[in-house]
Short mmCIF file of N, CA and C in Angstrom, two decimals:
data_model
loop_
_atom_site.label_atom_id
_atom_site.label_comp_id
_atom_site.label_asym_id
_atom_site.label_seq_id
_atom_site.Cartn_x
_atom_site.Cartn_y
_atom_site.Cartn_z
N ALA A 10 0.84 -1.18 0.00
CA ALA A 10 0.00 0.00 0.00
C ALA A 10 0.88 1.24 0.00
N VAL A 11 0.48 2.23 -0.77
CA VAL A 11 1.22 3.49 -0.85
C VAL A 11 0.74 4.41 0.25
N VAL A 12 1.68 4.93 1.02
CA VAL A 12 1.35 5.82 2.13
C VAL A 12 1.34 7.27 1.66
N SER A 13 2.39 7.68 0.93
CA SER A 13 2.45 9.06 0.45
C SER A 13 3.22 9.10 -0.86
N THR A 14 2.96 10.17 -1.62
CA THR A 14 3.68 10.39 -2.87
C THR A 14 4.18 11.82 -2.91
N GLN A 15 5.29 12.01 -3.62
CA GLN A 15 5.86 13.34 -3.80
C GLN A 15 6.37 13.43 -5.21
N SER A 16 5.90 14.40 -5.98
CA SER A 16 6.28 14.54 -7.37
C SER A 16 7.44 15.51 -7.49
N THR A 17 8.47 15.10 -8.26
CA THR A 17 9.62 15.96 -8.55
C THR A 17 9.81 15.99 -10.05
N GLY A 18 9.13 16.89 -10.73
CA GLY A 18 9.22 16.96 -12.18
C GLY A 18 8.47 15.80 -12.79
N ASP A 19 9.15 15.00 -13.61
CA ASP A 19 8.53 13.86 -14.26
C ASP A 19 8.51 12.61 -13.38
N ASP A 20 9.38 12.55 -12.38
CA ASP A 20 9.47 11.37 -11.53
C ASP A 20 8.60 11.55 -10.29
N THR A 21 8.13 10.42 -9.75
CA THR A 21 7.31 10.45 -8.56
C THR A 21 7.94 9.54 -7.53
N GLU A 22 8.20 10.09 -6.33
CA GLU A 22 8.75 9.30 -5.24
C GLU A 22 7.60 8.80 -4.39
N VAL A 23 7.60 7.50 -4.11
CA VAL A 23 6.52 6.87 -3.37
C VAL A 23 7.08 6.31 -2.07
N THR A 24 6.37 6.51 -0.96
CA THR A 24 6.73 5.91 0.31
C THR A 24 5.73 4.82 0.62
N ASP A 25 6.22 3.59 0.83
CA ASP A 25 5.30 2.47 1.08
C ASP A 25 4.97 2.38 2.57
N ALA A 26 4.17 1.37 2.94
CA ALA A 26 3.69 1.22 4.31
C ALA A 26 4.82 1.01 5.31
N GLU A 27 5.96 0.45 4.88
CA GLU A 27 7.10 0.24 5.76
C GLU A 27 8.03 1.44 5.82
N GLY A 28 7.68 2.52 5.14
CA GLY A 28 8.49 3.73 5.15
C GLY A 28 9.61 3.75 4.14
N ARG A 29 9.65 2.78 3.24
CA ARG A 29 10.71 2.73 2.23
C ARG A 29 10.36 3.65 1.08
N SER A 30 11.35 4.37 0.60
CA SER A 30 11.17 5.29 -0.52
C SER A 30 11.42 4.55 -1.82
N ARG A 31 10.50 4.70 -2.79
CA ARG A 31 10.63 4.05 -4.08
C ARG A 31 10.35 5.08 -5.18
N MET A 32 10.95 4.86 -6.36
CA MET A 32 10.74 5.74 -7.50
C MET A 32 9.84 5.04 -8.50
N LYS A 33 8.74 5.68 -8.90
CA LYS A 33 7.84 5.10 -9.89
C LYS A 33 8.39 5.33 -11.29
N LEU A 34 8.20 4.35 -12.17
CA LEU A 34 8.61 4.51 -13.57
C LEU A 34 7.74 5.54 -14.27
N ARG A 35 8.31 6.26 -15.18
CA ARG A 35 7.54 7.17 -16.00
C ARG A 35 6.69 6.37 -16.97
N VAL A 36 5.46 6.74 -17.13
CA VAL A 36 4.55 6.04 -18.02
C VAL A 36 4.93 6.27 -19.47
N GLU A 37 5.50 7.41 -19.80
CA GLU A 37 5.75 7.78 -21.19
C GLU A 37 6.75 6.85 -21.88
N ASN A 38 7.72 6.30 -21.16
CA ASN A 38 8.72 5.48 -21.83
C ASN A 38 8.64 4.01 -21.41
N THR A 39 7.45 3.56 -21.05
CA THR A 39 7.19 2.17 -20.72
C THR A 39 6.27 1.59 -21.79
N ILE A 40 6.67 0.48 -22.40
CA ILE A 40 5.83 -0.15 -23.43
C ILE A 40 4.63 -0.79 -22.74
N ARG A 41 3.44 -0.43 -23.21
CA ARG A 41 2.20 -0.96 -22.67
C ARG A 41 1.33 -1.45 -23.81
N TRP A 42 0.47 -2.43 -23.51
CA TRP A 42 -0.49 -2.91 -24.50
C TRP A 42 -1.73 -3.40 -23.76
N ARG A 43 -2.82 -3.48 -24.52
CA ARG A 43 -4.09 -3.96 -23.97
C ARG A 43 -4.96 -4.44 -25.12
N TYR A 44 -6.01 -5.16 -24.79
CA TYR A 44 -7.03 -5.55 -25.75
C TYR A 44 -8.19 -4.58 -25.62
N ALA A 45 -8.73 -4.13 -26.76
CA ALA A 45 -9.87 -3.22 -26.77
C ALA A 45 -10.74 -3.56 -27.97
N LEU A 46 -12.00 -3.13 -27.91
CA LEU A 46 -12.93 -3.37 -29.01
C LEU A 46 -12.82 -2.24 -30.02
N ASP A 47 -12.80 -2.60 -31.33
CA ASP A 47 -12.80 -1.58 -32.37
C ASP A 47 -14.25 -1.17 -32.68
N ASP A 48 -14.43 -0.33 -33.71
CA ASP A 48 -15.76 0.18 -34.05
C ASP A 48 -16.74 -0.92 -34.46
N GLN A 49 -16.21 -2.03 -34.98
CA GLN A 49 -17.06 -3.14 -35.41
C GLN A 49 -17.27 -4.17 -34.30
N GLY A 50 -16.72 -3.93 -33.12
CA GLY A 50 -16.88 -4.85 -32.00
C GLY A 50 -15.87 -5.98 -31.96
N ASN A 51 -14.82 -5.90 -32.80
CA ASN A 51 -13.78 -6.93 -32.82
C ASN A 51 -12.72 -6.61 -31.77
N LEU A 52 -12.19 -7.66 -31.14
CA LEU A 52 -11.15 -7.50 -30.14
C LEU A 52 -9.82 -7.26 -30.84
N LYS A 53 -9.16 -6.13 -30.56
CA LYS A 53 -7.89 -5.76 -31.19
C LYS A 53 -6.88 -5.42 -30.11
N LYS A 54 -5.60 -5.66 -30.41
CA LYS A 54 -4.53 -5.29 -29.50
C LYS A 54 -4.13 -3.84 -29.76
N GLN A 55 -4.02 -3.04 -28.70
CA GLN A 55 -3.58 -1.65 -28.80
C GLN A 55 -2.29 -1.49 -28.01
N SER A 56 -1.44 -0.55 -28.45
CA SER A 56 -0.18 -0.31 -27.76
C SER A 56 0.20 1.16 -27.88
N ASN A 57 1.05 1.59 -26.96
CA ASN A 57 1.59 2.95 -27.04
C ASN A 57 2.92 2.96 -27.79
N SER A 58 3.27 1.83 -28.42
CA SER A 58 4.54 1.75 -29.15
C SER A 58 4.29 1.30 -30.58
N ARG A 59 5.23 1.67 -31.44
CA ARG A 59 5.15 1.25 -32.84
C ARG A 59 6.55 1.26 -33.44
N VAL A 60 6.73 0.41 -34.44
CA VAL A 60 8.00 0.33 -35.16
C VAL A 60 7.78 0.96 -36.54
N VAL A 61 8.69 1.86 -36.95
CA VAL A 61 8.59 2.55 -38.23
C VAL A 61 9.84 2.23 -39.05
N LYS A 62 9.63 1.77 -40.28
CA LYS A 62 10.74 1.56 -41.22
C LYS A 62 10.76 2.73 -42.19
N TRP A 63 11.86 3.48 -42.21
CA TRP A 63 11.97 4.69 -43.01
C TRP A 63 12.41 4.35 -44.43
N SER A 64 12.26 5.31 -45.35
CA SER A 64 12.59 5.10 -46.76
C SER A 64 14.08 4.84 -46.98
N ASP A 65 14.94 5.27 -46.05
CA ASP A 65 16.38 5.02 -46.18
C ASP A 65 16.78 3.64 -45.65
N GLY A 66 15.78 2.87 -45.17
CA GLY A 66 16.05 1.52 -44.67
C GLY A 66 16.27 1.45 -43.17
N SER A 67 16.40 2.59 -42.50
CA SER A 67 16.58 2.57 -41.05
C SER A 67 15.25 2.29 -40.35
N THR A 68 15.32 1.90 -39.09
CA THR A 68 14.14 1.54 -38.33
C THR A 68 14.15 2.27 -37.01
N SER A 69 12.98 2.73 -36.56
CA SER A 69 12.84 3.41 -35.28
C SER A 69 11.74 2.76 -34.47
N LEU A 70 11.90 2.80 -33.15
CA LEU A 70 10.86 2.37 -32.22
C LEU A 70 10.35 3.61 -31.50
N PHE A 71 9.05 3.83 -31.56
CA PHE A 71 8.42 4.93 -30.83
C PHE A 71 7.69 4.35 -29.63
N VAL A 72 8.00 4.86 -28.46
CA VAL A 72 7.29 4.49 -27.23
C VAL A 72 6.70 5.78 -26.70
N GLY A 73 5.38 5.92 -26.84
CA GLY A 73 4.77 7.21 -26.52
C GLY A 73 5.33 8.26 -27.46
N ARG A 74 5.93 9.31 -26.90
CA ARG A 74 6.52 10.37 -27.72
C ARG A 74 8.03 10.23 -27.89
N GLU A 75 8.63 9.22 -27.26
CA GLU A 75 10.08 9.04 -27.37
C GLU A 75 10.44 8.15 -28.55
N GLU A 76 11.53 8.53 -29.23
CA GLU A 76 11.99 7.79 -30.40
C GLU A 76 13.33 7.13 -30.11
N PHE A 77 13.44 5.86 -30.49
CA PHE A 77 14.68 5.10 -30.34
C PHE A 77 15.11 4.59 -31.71
N ASP A 78 16.39 4.72 -32.03
CA ASP A 78 16.94 4.13 -33.25
C ASP A 78 17.13 2.64 -32.99
N MET A 79 16.70 1.81 -33.94
CA MET A 79 16.87 0.36 -33.83
C MET A 79 18.01 -0.05 -34.74
N LEU A 80 19.05 -0.62 -34.17
CA LEU A 80 20.22 -1.05 -34.93
C LEU A 80 20.34 -2.56 -34.84
N GLN A 81 20.67 -3.21 -35.95
CA GLN A 81 20.89 -4.65 -35.98
C GLN A 81 22.39 -4.92 -35.97
N ALA A 82 22.79 -5.89 -35.16
CA ALA A 82 24.20 -6.28 -35.09
C ALA A 82 24.28 -7.80 -35.02
N PRO A 83 25.31 -8.38 -35.64
CA PRO A 83 25.45 -9.83 -35.56
C PRO A 83 25.79 -10.27 -34.14
N MET A 84 25.28 -11.44 -33.76
CA MET A 84 25.61 -12.00 -32.44
C MET A 84 26.86 -12.85 -32.60
N GLU A 85 27.75 -12.72 -31.65
CA GLU A 85 28.99 -13.48 -31.69
C GLU A 85 28.99 -14.49 -30.55
N GLY A 86 29.72 -15.53 -30.73
CA GLY A 86 29.82 -16.56 -29.70
C GLY A 86 28.78 -17.64 -29.89
N ALA A 87 28.82 -18.63 -29.01
CA ALA A 87 27.95 -19.80 -29.14
C ALA A 87 26.71 -19.74 -28.25
N ASN A 88 26.60 -18.74 -27.40
CA ASN A 88 25.48 -18.66 -26.46
C ASN A 88 24.36 -17.80 -27.03
N ASN A 89 23.76 -18.25 -28.12
CA ASN A 89 22.72 -17.46 -28.78
C ASN A 89 21.53 -18.32 -29.17
N HIS A 90 21.14 -19.23 -28.28
CA HIS A 90 20.03 -20.15 -28.54
C HIS A 90 18.89 -19.88 -27.56
N LEU A 91 17.68 -20.20 -28.00
CA LEU A 91 16.49 -20.10 -27.14
C LEU A 91 16.04 -21.53 -26.82
N TYR A 92 15.89 -21.81 -25.53
CA TYR A 92 15.44 -23.12 -25.08
C TYR A 92 14.17 -22.96 -24.26
N VAL A 93 13.32 -23.98 -24.26
CA VAL A 93 12.14 -24.01 -23.38
C VAL A 93 12.20 -25.30 -22.57
N LYS A 94 11.68 -25.22 -21.36
CA LYS A 94 11.68 -26.37 -20.47
C LYS A 94 10.48 -27.25 -20.77
N HIS A 95 10.72 -28.55 -20.94
CA HIS A 95 9.67 -29.54 -21.14
C HIS A 95 9.89 -30.65 -20.12
N GLY A 96 9.09 -30.65 -19.07
CA GLY A 96 9.25 -31.67 -18.02
C GLY A 96 10.61 -31.55 -17.38
N ALA A 97 11.37 -32.64 -17.43
CA ALA A 97 12.70 -32.65 -16.80
C ALA A 97 13.79 -32.20 -17.77
N GLY A 98 13.46 -31.97 -19.03
CA GLY A 98 14.47 -31.59 -20.00
C GLY A 98 14.19 -30.25 -20.63
N ILE A 99 15.05 -29.87 -21.56
CA ILE A 99 14.88 -28.62 -22.32
C ILE A 99 14.89 -28.95 -23.80
N GLN A 100 14.26 -28.10 -24.58
CA GLN A 100 14.21 -28.29 -26.03
C GLN A 100 14.64 -27.01 -26.72
N GLY A 101 15.54 -27.13 -27.68
CA GLY A 101 15.98 -25.97 -28.46
C GLY A 101 14.87 -25.49 -29.38
N GLN A 102 14.63 -24.18 -29.40
CA GLN A 102 13.57 -23.60 -30.22
C GLN A 102 14.11 -22.76 -31.37
N ALA A 103 15.20 -22.02 -31.12
CA ALA A 103 15.71 -21.12 -32.16
C ALA A 103 17.16 -20.76 -31.86
N GLN A 104 17.85 -20.36 -32.91
CA GLN A 104 19.18 -19.81 -32.78
C GLN A 104 19.14 -18.38 -33.29
N PHE A 105 19.67 -17.46 -32.51
CA PHE A 105 19.69 -16.05 -32.90
C PHE A 105 20.98 -15.73 -33.62
N HIS A 106 20.85 -15.03 -34.74
CA HIS A 106 22.02 -14.63 -35.52
C HIS A 106 22.28 -13.13 -35.40
N ASN A 107 21.25 -12.36 -35.08
CA ASN A 107 21.36 -10.91 -34.93
C ASN A 107 20.72 -10.45 -33.63
N LYS A 108 21.15 -9.31 -33.15
CA LYS A 108 20.53 -8.70 -31.98
C LYS A 108 20.09 -7.29 -32.34
N THR A 109 19.09 -6.80 -31.65
CA THR A 109 18.59 -5.44 -31.87
C THR A 109 19.07 -4.55 -30.73
N ILE A 110 19.67 -3.44 -31.07
CA ILE A 110 20.15 -2.46 -30.10
C ILE A 110 19.28 -1.23 -30.21
N LEU A 111 18.76 -0.75 -29.09
CA LEU A 111 17.95 0.48 -29.07
C LEU A 111 18.81 1.61 -28.55
N ARG A 112 18.83 2.71 -29.30
CA ARG A 112 19.60 3.89 -28.91
C ARG A 112 18.66 5.09 -28.94
N ILE A 113 18.64 5.86 -27.87
CA ILE A 113 17.77 7.04 -27.82
C ILE A 113 18.11 7.95 -28.98
N HIS A 114 17.09 8.43 -29.67
CA HIS A 114 17.30 9.25 -30.88
C HIS A 114 17.78 10.66 -30.54
N SER A 115 17.27 11.20 -29.44
CA SER A 115 17.62 12.57 -29.07
C SER A 115 17.84 12.65 -27.58
N THR A 116 18.68 13.58 -27.16
CA THR A 116 18.90 13.79 -25.73
C THR A 116 17.79 14.66 -25.13
N ASP A 117 16.88 15.16 -25.98
CA ASP A 117 15.75 15.96 -25.49
C ASP A 117 14.61 15.02 -25.09
N SER A 118 14.87 14.17 -24.09
CA SER A 118 13.88 13.19 -23.65
C SER A 118 12.74 13.89 -22.94
N TYR A 119 11.53 13.35 -23.12
CA TYR A 119 10.35 13.97 -22.50
C TYR A 119 10.26 13.63 -21.05
#
């Protein structure tokens, strides 16, 4: 339970029932999604984020009003597999060859 809150600009400091001070995440740069009904009554997924591929071939991720450059880089080494647990064992599902790096587009963060 939250006992008190104190806002300092964009960040909010929260004091819990035990008196511990915690910092709440900003909503603007947190990826969120939900299911909602469209105009025809169909269930659709909505999000505050989107990926844009530009005409020059570059890609950006928008989370709210913040823009991140998406860069692809090859993965090196042998530890690039995805496994899932099945009972007492594990099963290989995929091998990753590239990784995505997100870099803030501007230092003028909201």
